[in-house]
Every structure is written in structure tokens, then in C-alpha cells.
mmCIF file of C-alpha atoms and ligand atoms in Angstrom:
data_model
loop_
_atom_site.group_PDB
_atom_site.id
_atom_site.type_symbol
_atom_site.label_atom_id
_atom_site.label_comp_id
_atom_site.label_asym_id
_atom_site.label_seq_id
_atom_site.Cartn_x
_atom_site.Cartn_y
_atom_site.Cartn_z
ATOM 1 C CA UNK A 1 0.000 0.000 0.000
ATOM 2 C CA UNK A 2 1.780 3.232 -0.950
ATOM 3 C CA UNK A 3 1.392 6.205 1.631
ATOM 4 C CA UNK A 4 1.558 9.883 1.788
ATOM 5 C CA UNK A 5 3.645 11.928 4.097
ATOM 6 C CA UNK A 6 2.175 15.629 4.943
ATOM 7 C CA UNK A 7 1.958 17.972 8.083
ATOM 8 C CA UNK A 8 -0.696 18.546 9.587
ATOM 9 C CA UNK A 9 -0.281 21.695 12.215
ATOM 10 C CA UNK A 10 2.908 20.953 12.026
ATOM 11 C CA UNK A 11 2.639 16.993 13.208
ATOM 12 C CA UNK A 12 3.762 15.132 10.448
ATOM 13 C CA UNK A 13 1.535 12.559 9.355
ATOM 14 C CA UNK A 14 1.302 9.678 7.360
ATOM 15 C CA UNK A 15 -1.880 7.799 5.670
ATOM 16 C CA UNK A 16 -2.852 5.743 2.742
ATOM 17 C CA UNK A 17 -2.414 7.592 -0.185
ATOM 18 C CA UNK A 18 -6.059 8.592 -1.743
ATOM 19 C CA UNK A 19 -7.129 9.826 1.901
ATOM 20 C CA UNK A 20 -8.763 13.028 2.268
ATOM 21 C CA UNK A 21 -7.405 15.498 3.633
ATOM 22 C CA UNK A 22 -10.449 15.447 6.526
ATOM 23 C CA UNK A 23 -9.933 11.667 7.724
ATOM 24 C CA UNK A 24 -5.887 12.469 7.811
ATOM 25 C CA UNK A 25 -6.727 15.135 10.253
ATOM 26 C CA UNK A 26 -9.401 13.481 11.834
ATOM 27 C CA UNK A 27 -7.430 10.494 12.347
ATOM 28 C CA UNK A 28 -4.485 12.639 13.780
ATOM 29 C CA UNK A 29 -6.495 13.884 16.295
ATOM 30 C CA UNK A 30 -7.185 17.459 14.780
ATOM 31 C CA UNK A 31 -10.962 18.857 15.067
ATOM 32 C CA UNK A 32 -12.472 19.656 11.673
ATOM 33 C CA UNK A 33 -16.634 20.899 11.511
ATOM 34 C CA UNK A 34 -18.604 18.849 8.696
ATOM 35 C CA UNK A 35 -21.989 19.102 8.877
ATOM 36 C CA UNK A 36 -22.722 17.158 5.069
ATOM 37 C CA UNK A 37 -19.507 14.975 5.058
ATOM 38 C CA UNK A 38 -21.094 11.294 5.947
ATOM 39 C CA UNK A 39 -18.492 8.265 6.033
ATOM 40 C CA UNK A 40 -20.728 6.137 4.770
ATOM 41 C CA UNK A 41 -21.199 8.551 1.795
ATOM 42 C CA UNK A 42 -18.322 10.323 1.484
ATOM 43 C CA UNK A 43 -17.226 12.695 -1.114
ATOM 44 C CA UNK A 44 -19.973 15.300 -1.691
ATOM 45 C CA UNK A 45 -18.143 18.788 -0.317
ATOM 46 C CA UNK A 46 -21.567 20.846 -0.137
ATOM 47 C CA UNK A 47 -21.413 22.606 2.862
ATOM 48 C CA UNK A 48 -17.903 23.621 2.848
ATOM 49 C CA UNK A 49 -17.471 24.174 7.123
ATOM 50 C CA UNK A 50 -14.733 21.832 6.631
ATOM 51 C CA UNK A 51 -12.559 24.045 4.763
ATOM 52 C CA UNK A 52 -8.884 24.534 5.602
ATOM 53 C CA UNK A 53 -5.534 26.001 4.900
ATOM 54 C CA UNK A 54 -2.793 24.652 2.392
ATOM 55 C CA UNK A 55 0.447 26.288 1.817
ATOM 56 C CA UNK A 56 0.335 27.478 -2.344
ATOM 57 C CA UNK A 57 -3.320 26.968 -2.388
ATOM 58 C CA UNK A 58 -5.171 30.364 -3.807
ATOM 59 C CA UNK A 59 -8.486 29.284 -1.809
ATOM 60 C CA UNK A 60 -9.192 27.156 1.166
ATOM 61 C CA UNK A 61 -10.465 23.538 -0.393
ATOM 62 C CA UNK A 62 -13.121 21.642 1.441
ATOM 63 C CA UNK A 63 -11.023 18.964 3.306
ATOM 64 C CA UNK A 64 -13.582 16.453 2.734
ATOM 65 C CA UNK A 65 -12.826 16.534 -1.361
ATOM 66 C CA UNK A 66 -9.330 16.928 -1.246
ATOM 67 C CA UNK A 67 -7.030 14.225 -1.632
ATOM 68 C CA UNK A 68 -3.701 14.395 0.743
ATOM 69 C CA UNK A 69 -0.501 14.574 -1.616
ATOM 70 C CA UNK A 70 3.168 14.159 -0.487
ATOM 71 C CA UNK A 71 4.809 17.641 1.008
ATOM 72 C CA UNK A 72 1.529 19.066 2.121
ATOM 73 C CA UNK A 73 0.869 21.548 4.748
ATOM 74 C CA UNK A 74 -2.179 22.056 6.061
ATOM 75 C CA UNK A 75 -3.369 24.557 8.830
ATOM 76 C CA UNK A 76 -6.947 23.269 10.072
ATOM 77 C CA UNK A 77 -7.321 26.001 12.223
ATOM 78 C CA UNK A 78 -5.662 29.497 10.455
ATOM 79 C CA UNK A 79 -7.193 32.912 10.921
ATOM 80 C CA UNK A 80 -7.977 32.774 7.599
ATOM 81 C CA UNK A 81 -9.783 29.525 8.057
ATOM 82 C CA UNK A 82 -11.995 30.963 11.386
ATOM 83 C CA UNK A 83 -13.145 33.755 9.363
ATOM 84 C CA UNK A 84 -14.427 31.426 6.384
ATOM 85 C CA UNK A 85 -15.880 29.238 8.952
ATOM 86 C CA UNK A 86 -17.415 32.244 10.789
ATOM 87 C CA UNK A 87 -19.175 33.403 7.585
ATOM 88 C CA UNK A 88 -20.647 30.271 6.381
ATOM 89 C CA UNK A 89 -22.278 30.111 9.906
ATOM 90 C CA UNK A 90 -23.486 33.652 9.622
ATOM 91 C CA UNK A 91 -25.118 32.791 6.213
ATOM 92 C CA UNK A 92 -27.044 29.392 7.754
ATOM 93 C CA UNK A 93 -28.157 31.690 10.376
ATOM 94 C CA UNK A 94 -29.310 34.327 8.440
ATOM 95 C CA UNK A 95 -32.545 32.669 7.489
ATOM 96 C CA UNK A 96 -32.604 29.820 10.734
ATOM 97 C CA UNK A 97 -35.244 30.345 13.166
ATOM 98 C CA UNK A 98 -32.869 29.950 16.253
ATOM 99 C CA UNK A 99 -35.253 28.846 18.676
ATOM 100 C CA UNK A 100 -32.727 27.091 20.696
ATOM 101 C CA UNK A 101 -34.968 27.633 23.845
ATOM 102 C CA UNK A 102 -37.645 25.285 22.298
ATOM 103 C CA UNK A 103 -35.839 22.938 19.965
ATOM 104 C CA UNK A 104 -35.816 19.169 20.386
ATOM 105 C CA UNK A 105 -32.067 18.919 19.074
ATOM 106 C CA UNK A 106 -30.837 21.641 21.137
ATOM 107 C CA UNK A 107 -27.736 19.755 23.152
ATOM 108 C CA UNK A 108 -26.989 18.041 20.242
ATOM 109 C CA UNK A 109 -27.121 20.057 17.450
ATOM 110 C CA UNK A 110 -24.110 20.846 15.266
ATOM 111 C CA UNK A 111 -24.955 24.352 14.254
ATOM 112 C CA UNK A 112 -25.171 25.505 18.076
ATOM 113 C CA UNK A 113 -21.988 23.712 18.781
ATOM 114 C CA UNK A 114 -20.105 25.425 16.046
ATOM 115 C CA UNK A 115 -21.698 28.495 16.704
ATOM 116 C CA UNK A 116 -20.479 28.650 20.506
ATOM 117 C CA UNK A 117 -16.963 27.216 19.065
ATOM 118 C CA UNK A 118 -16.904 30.116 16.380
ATOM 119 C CA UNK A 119 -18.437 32.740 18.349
ATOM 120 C CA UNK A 120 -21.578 33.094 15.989
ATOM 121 C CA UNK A 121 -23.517 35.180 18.683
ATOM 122 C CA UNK A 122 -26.270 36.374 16.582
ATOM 123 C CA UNK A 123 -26.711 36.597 13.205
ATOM 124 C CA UNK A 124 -25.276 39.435 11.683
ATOM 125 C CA UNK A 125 -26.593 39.611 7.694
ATOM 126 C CA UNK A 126 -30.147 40.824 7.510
ATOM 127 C CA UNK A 127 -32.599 38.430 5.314
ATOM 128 C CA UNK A 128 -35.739 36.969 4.307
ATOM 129 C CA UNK A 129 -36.864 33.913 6.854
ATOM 130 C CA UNK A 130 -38.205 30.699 5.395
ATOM 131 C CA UNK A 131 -42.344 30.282 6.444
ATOM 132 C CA UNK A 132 -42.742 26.524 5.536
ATOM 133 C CA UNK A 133 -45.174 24.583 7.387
ATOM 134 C CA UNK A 134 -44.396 21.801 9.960
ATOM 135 C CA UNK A 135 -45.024 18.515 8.309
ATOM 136 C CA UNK A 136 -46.515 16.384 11.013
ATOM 137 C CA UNK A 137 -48.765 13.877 8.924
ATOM 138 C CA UNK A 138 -46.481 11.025 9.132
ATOM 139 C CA UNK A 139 -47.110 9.023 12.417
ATOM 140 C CA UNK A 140 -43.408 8.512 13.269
ATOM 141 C CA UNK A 141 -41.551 11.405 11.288
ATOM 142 C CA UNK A 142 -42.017 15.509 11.830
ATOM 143 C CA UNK A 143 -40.073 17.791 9.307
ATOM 144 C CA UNK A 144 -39.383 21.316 10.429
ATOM 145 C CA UNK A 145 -37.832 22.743 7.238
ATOM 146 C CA UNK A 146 -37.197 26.291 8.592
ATOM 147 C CA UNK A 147 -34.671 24.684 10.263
ATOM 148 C CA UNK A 148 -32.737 23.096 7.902
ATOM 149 C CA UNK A 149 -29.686 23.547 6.433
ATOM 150 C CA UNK A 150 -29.232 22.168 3.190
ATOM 151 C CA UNK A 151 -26.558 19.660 3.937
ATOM 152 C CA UNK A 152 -28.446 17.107 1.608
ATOM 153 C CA UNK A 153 -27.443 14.068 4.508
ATOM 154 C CA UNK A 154 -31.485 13.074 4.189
ATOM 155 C CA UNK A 155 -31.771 13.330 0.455
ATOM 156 C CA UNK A 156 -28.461 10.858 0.333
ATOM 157 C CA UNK A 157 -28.923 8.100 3.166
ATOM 158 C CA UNK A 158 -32.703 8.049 1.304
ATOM 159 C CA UNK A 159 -31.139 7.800 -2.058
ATOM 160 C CA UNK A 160 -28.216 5.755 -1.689
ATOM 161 C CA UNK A 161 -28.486 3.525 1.158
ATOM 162 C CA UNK A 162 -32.518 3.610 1.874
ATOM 163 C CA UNK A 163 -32.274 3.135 -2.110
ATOM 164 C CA UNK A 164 -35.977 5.033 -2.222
ATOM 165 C CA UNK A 165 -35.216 8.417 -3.037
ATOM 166 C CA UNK A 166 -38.797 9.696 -1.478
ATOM 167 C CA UNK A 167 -36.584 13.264 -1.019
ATOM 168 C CA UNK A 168 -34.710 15.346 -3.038
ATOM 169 C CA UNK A 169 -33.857 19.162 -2.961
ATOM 170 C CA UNK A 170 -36.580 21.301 -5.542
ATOM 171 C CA UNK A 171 -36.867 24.941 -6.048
ATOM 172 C CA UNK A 172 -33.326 27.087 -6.287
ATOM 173 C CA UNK A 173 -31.847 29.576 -4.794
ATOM 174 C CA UNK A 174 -33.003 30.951 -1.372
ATOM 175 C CA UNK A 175 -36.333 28.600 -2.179
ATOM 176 C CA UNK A 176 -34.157 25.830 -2.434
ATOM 177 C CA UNK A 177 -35.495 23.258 0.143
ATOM 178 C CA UNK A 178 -35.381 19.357 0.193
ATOM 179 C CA UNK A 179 -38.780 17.915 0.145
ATOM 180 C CA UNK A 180 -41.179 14.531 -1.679
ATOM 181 C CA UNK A 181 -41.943 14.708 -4.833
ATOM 182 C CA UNK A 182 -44.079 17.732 -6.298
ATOM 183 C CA UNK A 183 -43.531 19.434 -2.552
ATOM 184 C CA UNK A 184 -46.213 16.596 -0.731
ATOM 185 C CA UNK A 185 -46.117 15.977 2.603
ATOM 186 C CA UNK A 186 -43.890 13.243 3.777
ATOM 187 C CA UNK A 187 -47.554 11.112 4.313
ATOM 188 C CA UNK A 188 -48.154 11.699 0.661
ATOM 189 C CA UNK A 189 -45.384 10.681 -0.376
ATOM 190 C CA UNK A 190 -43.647 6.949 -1.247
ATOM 191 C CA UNK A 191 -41.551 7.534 2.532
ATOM 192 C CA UNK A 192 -41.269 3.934 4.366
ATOM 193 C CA UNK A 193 -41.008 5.919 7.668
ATOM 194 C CA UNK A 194 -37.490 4.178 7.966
ATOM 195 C CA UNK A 195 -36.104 7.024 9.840
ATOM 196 C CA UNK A 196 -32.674 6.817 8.613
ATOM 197 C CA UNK A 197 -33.008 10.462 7.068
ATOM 198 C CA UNK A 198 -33.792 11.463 10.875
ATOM 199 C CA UNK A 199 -30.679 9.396 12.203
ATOM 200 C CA UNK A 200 -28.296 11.619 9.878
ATOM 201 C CA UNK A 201 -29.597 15.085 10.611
ATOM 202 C CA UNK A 202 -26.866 17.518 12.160
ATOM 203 C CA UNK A 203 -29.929 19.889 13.203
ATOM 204 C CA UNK A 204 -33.852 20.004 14.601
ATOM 205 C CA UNK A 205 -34.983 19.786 11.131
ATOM 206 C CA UNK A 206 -36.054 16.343 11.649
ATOM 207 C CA UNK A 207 -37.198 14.455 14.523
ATOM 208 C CA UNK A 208 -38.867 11.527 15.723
ATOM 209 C CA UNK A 209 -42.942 12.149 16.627
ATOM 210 C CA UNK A 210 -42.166 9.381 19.759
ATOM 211 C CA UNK A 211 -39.990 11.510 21.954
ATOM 212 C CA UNK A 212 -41.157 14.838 20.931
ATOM 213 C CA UNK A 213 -41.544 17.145 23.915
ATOM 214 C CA UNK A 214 -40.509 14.053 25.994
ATOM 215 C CA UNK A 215 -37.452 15.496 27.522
ATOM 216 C CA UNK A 216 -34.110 17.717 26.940
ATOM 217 C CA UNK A 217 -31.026 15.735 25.120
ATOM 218 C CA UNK A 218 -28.854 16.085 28.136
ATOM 219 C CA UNK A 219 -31.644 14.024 30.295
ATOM 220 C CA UNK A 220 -31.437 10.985 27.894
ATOM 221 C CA UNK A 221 -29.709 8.086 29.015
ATOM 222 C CA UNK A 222 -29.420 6.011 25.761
ATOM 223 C CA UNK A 223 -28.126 2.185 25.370
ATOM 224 C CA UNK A 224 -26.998 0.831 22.235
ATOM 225 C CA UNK A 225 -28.910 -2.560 21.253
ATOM 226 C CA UNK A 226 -28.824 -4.875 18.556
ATOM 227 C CA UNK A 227 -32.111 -5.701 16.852
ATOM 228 C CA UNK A 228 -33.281 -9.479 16.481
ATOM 229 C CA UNK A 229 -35.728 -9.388 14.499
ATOM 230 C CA UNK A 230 -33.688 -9.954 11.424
ATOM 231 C CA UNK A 231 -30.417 -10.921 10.077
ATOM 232 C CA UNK A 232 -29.317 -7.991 9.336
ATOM 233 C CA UNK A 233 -28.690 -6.965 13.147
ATOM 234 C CA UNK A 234 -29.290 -3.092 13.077
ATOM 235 C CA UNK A 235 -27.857 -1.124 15.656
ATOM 236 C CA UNK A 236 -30.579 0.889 17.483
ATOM 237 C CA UNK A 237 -30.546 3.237 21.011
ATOM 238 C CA UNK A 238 -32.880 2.556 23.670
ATOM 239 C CA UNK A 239 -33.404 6.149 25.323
ATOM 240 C CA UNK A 240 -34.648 6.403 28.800
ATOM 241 C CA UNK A 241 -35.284 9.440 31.162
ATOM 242 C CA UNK A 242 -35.384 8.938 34.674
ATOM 243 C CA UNK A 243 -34.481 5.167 34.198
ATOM 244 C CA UNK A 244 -38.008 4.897 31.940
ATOM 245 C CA UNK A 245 -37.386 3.947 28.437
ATOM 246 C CA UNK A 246 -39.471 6.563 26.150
ATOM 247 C CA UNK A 247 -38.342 5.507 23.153
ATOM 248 C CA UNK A 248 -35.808 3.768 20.115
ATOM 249 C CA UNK A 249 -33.791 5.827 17.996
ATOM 250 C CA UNK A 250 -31.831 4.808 15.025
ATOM 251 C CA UNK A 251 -27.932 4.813 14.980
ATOM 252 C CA UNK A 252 -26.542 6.701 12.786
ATOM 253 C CA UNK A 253 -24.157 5.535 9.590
ATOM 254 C CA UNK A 254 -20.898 5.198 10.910
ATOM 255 C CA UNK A 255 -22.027 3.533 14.447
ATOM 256 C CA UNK A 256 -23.963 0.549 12.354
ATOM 257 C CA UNK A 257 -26.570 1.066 9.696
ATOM 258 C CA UNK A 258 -30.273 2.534 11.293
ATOM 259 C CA UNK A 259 -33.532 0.304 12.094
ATOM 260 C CA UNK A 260 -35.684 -0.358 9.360
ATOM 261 C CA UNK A 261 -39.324 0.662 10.740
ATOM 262 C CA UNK A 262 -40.095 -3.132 11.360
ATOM 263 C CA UNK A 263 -37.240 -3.172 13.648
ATOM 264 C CA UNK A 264 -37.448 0.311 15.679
ATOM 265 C CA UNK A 265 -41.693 -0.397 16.612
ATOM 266 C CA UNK A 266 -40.866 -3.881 17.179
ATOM 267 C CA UNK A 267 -37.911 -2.957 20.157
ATOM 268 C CA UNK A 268 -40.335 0.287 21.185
ATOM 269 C CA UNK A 269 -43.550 -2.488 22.000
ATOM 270 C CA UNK A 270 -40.956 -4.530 23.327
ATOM 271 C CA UNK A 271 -39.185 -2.334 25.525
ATOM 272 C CA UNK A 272 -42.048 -0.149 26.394
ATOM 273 C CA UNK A 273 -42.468 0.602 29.870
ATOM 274 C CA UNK A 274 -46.274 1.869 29.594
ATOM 275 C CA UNK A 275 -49.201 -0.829 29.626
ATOM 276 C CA UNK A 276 -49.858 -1.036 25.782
ATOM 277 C CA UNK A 277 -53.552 0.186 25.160
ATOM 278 C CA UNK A 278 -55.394 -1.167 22.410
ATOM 279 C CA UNK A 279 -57.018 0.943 19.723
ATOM 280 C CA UNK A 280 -59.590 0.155 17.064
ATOM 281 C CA UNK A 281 -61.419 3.084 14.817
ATOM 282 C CA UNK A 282 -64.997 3.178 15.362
ATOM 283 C CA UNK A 283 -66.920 6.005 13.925
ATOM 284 C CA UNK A 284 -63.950 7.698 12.466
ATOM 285 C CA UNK A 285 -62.633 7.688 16.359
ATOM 286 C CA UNK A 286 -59.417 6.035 17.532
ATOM 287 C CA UNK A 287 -61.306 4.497 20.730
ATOM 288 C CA UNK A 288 -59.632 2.385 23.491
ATOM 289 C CA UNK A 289 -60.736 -1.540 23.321
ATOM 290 C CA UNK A 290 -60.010 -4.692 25.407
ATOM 291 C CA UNK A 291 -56.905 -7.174 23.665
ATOM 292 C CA UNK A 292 -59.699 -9.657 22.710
ATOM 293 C CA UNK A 293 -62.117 -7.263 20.409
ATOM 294 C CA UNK A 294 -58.627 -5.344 19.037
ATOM 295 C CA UNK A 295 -57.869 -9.175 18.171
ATOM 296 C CA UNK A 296 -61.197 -10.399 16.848
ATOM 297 C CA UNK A 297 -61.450 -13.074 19.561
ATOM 298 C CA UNK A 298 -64.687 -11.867 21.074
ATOM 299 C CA UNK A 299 -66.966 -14.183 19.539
ATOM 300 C CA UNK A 300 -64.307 -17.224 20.196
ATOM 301 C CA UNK A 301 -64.350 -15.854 24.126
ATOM 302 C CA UNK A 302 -68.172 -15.488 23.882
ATOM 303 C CA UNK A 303 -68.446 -19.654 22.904
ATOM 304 C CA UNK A 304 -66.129 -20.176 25.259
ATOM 305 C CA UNK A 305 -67.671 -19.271 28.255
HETATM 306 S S1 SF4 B 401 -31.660 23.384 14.859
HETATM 307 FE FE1 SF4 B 401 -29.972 23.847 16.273
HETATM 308 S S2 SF4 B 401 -29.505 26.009 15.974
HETATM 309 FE FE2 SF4 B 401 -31.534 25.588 15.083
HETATM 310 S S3 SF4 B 401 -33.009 26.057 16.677
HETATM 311 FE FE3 SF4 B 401 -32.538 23.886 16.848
HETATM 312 S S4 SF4 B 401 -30.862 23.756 18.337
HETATM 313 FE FE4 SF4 B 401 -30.991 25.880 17.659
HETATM 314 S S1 SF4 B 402 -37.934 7.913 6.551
HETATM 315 FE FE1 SF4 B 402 -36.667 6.626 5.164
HETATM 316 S S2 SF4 B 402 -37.888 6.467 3.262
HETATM 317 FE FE2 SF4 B 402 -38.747 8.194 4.454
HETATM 318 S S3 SF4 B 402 -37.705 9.999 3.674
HETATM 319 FE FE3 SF4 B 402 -36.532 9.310 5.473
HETATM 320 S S4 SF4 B 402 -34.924 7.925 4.626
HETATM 321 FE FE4 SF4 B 402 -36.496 8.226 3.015
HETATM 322 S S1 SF4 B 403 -33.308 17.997 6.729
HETATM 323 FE FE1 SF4 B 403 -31.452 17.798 7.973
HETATM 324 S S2 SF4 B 403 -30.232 16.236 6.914
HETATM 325 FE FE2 SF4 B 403 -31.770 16.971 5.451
HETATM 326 S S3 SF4 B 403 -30.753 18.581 4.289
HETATM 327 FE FE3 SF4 B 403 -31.855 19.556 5.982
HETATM 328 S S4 SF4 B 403 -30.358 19.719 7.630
HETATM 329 FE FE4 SF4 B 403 -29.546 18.258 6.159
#
């Protein structure tokens, strides 16, 4: 295997030649933002936090699209480097709602991070906000598009390892915005309410409908499991508060491919520490039964008696 000798804030490295110029740094031990670079996915360079410093460069490449080459010196954290960084987050906060207070992901949300590591106190470019309604009509899914940030994770783990392609990005410009087919509603459209889109997202643009409003990140305890309902042994979390569980999140790429739906309702009944309530429609009503009429056994029961 031929390797490729370069210096990294001035620690000399060596890696496989063909890395990028983000896992050599990365693997040396040297923080670099991404907010669209995916491992599982690599290679797409749209969001461009990641960008650094190479001596004889004219601009400052995206690390995550730049192959390391002998000689190399890279500064990942330059003046000139904080200042790029500093702008991009001014321009995704130009037009994002900040409603940290009230936001599911806050605690775990890359933009805030970044924002506290880059100083981003406020935004400081003026700007039109984006007014798009909360889609809520899938059961396990809610997409708050105000909120996102165009890093195109979704429309990729749906595209090319969902292999569905229910999102894309449509309109252009500052209408640009990643949503089904002909702008539907995620209920409309062809979504298997995998929730592997919702496992990738750096920010609260998506989020899972069972542990809205349930509790703050930093009062989640969460347990990595392996689901047995298959083969294929996904990697899930089991997330408790106060020792209850509350709900099952998918793992992100990189930690183990996410549940399929199958899998993540399956380990929620399972692990669920409520009494499961049966409910049948009647009259257009969701209305609370006994187990024996939600499973058609009344009449058996009945002759039984
Ligand atoms: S997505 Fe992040 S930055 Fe935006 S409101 Fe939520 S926590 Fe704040
Ligand atoms: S839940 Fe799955 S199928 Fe639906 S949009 Fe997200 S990744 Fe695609
Ligand atoms: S919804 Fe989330 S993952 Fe998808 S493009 Fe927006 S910020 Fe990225």
C-alpha cells in the first residue's frame, strides 16, 4: 500500500495515499466541523465548514474533497480559516429560526456547537426567513424545514443507502429546500417511515414524533442494542429518562446502519415501559378496546364461556 507523508499543524503525518485530507486530520487527532460529510457517503463537499488552509493553495479547499498529496501543509485552524468558517455560519443563520430555547435537538445540534466554538452570537446579515409549514402527517416522522440547512445528509442516506429516493432538494436559490416529490407531505409521499433520514440530521430539522416534547437531550440516558428481528442486526438506542425507556432511535451511519421501521416499533412495543392500550377506529374515532375485540377473539371468548 503506498502512503503519503504531509503535516498537519505541524505533526507530520502519514496515511494511505487517496485519503482526504479530513480523515488524515481526523485520524491525527485534529478537530475539523462537517456538517454534510457522511463516512458512509463520502465525497460530496456541499457545505464547505470543513474548509482549511494549504500552503500554495489560492483558496481554502473543502477537506472532505481533497485528496492528501506528499509535502503538504495544512493549517486546520488558520485565521484565515476561522473567518471562512465564521461566515458560512453567519449565512445558515441568516434565514434559521434559532429557537434554541424550544428545539428538540438543542444539546446536540451541530450548528449551536459550532456556533459557541466560532463565536456566531447572533446573526449578523439581515434576510428573508423561510415560512414553511411543519409537516406532522407522518405518524413517526415531523419535518421542520425552517430549520434546515441544506446539507443534503437526508436526500443521500434516502437515495443511496434507503435506495428510495422519497426526497430530493426542488426549487433554487433561497427557495431551495429538500422535500417529496411535487412538494407533498412526507404522508403523501412513497416515505417507508425508515427514519434513517432522521438518524443523519446535524440539526432540529427532523425528529422523531415518539420523543417529541418528551425530555431535553442532556436528560437521555441512551443504550446501544442490537435488533433481532432480522439478520441484518441493526444497531438501534434505547433512550430512557429517569431510568423509563421513552423511546428507540436509530444509529446513525458510521455507528452501524439505522432500524428499518419493522425493527425500531418492534424494540419500542418490546421495551415499552407503559401498559400497551389497544385501539380500534370506530366512527372515524381512535377508541380504546379490550386485547380480545382489538384481536377479533370476542366471539371465540363469547363460545367459550
Ligand atoms: S436546529 Fe440547532 S440552531 Fe436551530 S433552533 Fe434547533 S438547536 Fe438551535
Ligand atoms: S424515513 Fe426513510 S424512506 Fe422516508 S424519507 Fe426518510 S430515509 Fe427516506
Ligand atoms: S433535513 Fe437535515 S439532513 Fe436533510 S438537508 Fe436539511 S439539515 Fe440536512
Amino acid at each position: 500500500m503506498s502512503t503519503v507523508t504531509l503535516t498537519i499543524n505541524g505533526q507530520e503525518v502519514t496515511v494511505p495515499a487517496g485519503t482526504t485530507v479530513l480523515d488524515a486530520a481526523l485520524g491525527a487527532g485534529h478537530f475539523v466541523p462537517t456538517f454534510c460529510h457522511d463516512p458512509a457517503y463520502p465525497g460530496y463537499g456541499g457545505c464547505r465548514i470543513c474548509v482549511v488552509e494549504i500552503k500554495g493553495a489560492r483558496n481554502l479547499p473543502a477537506s472532505c474533497v481533497t485528496a492528501v498529496a506528499p509535502g503538504m501543509v495544512v493549517e486546520t485552524d488558520s485565521p484565515a480559516v476561522m473567518e471562512a468558517r465564521k461566515t458560512i455560519l453567519e449565512l445558515m443563520l441568516a434565514n434559521h429560526p434559532v429557537d434554541c430555547l424550544t428545539c428538540e435537538k438543542s444539546g446536540d445540534c451541530r450548528l449551536q456547537d459550532y456556533a459557541f466554538r466560532y463565536d456566531v452570537k447572533a446573526p449578523s446579515f439581515g434576510g428573508d426567513k423561510k415560512n414553511y409549514e411543519f409537516d406532522d402527517t407522518n405518524p413517526y416522522i415531523s419535518r421542520e424545514m425552517n430549520k434546515c440547512i441544506l446539507c443534503g445528509k437526508c436526500v443521500r442516506t434516502c437515495q443511496d443507502v434507503e435506495e428510495r429516493a422519497v426526497i430530493s432538494f426542488a426549487y433554487r436559490g433561497f427557495k431551495t429546500k429538500v422535500a417529496p416529490a411535487l412538494d407533498s407531505s412526507l404522508a403523501e409521499s412513497a416515505c417507508v417511515s425508515c427514519s434513517r433520514c432522521v438518524s443523519v440530521c446535524p440539526v432540529g430539522a427532523l425528529g422523531y414524533n415518539s420523543l417529541s416534547g418528551k425530555a431535553r437531550v442532556w436528560e437521555l440516558d441512551k443504550e446501544q442494542l442490537t435488533c433481532t428481528w432480522c439478520e441484518a442486526g441493526c444497531l438501534f438506542d434505547l433512550v430512557r429518562k429517569d431510568g423509563k425507556v421513552i423511546g428507540v432511535a436509530a444509529k446513525a451511519p458510521g455507528d452501524g446502519r439505522p432500524l428499518c421501521l419493522k425493527g425500531r416499533l418492534g424494540l419500542e412495543l418490546r421495551y415499552n415501559d407503559e401498559p400497551l392500550k389497544p385501539m380500534m377506529k370506530k366512527d372515524d374515532e381512535f377508541v380504546e378496546v379490550t386485547w380480545t375485540e382489538a384481536l377479533g377473539l370476542d366471539d371465540i371468548m363469547e363460545k367459550l364461556k
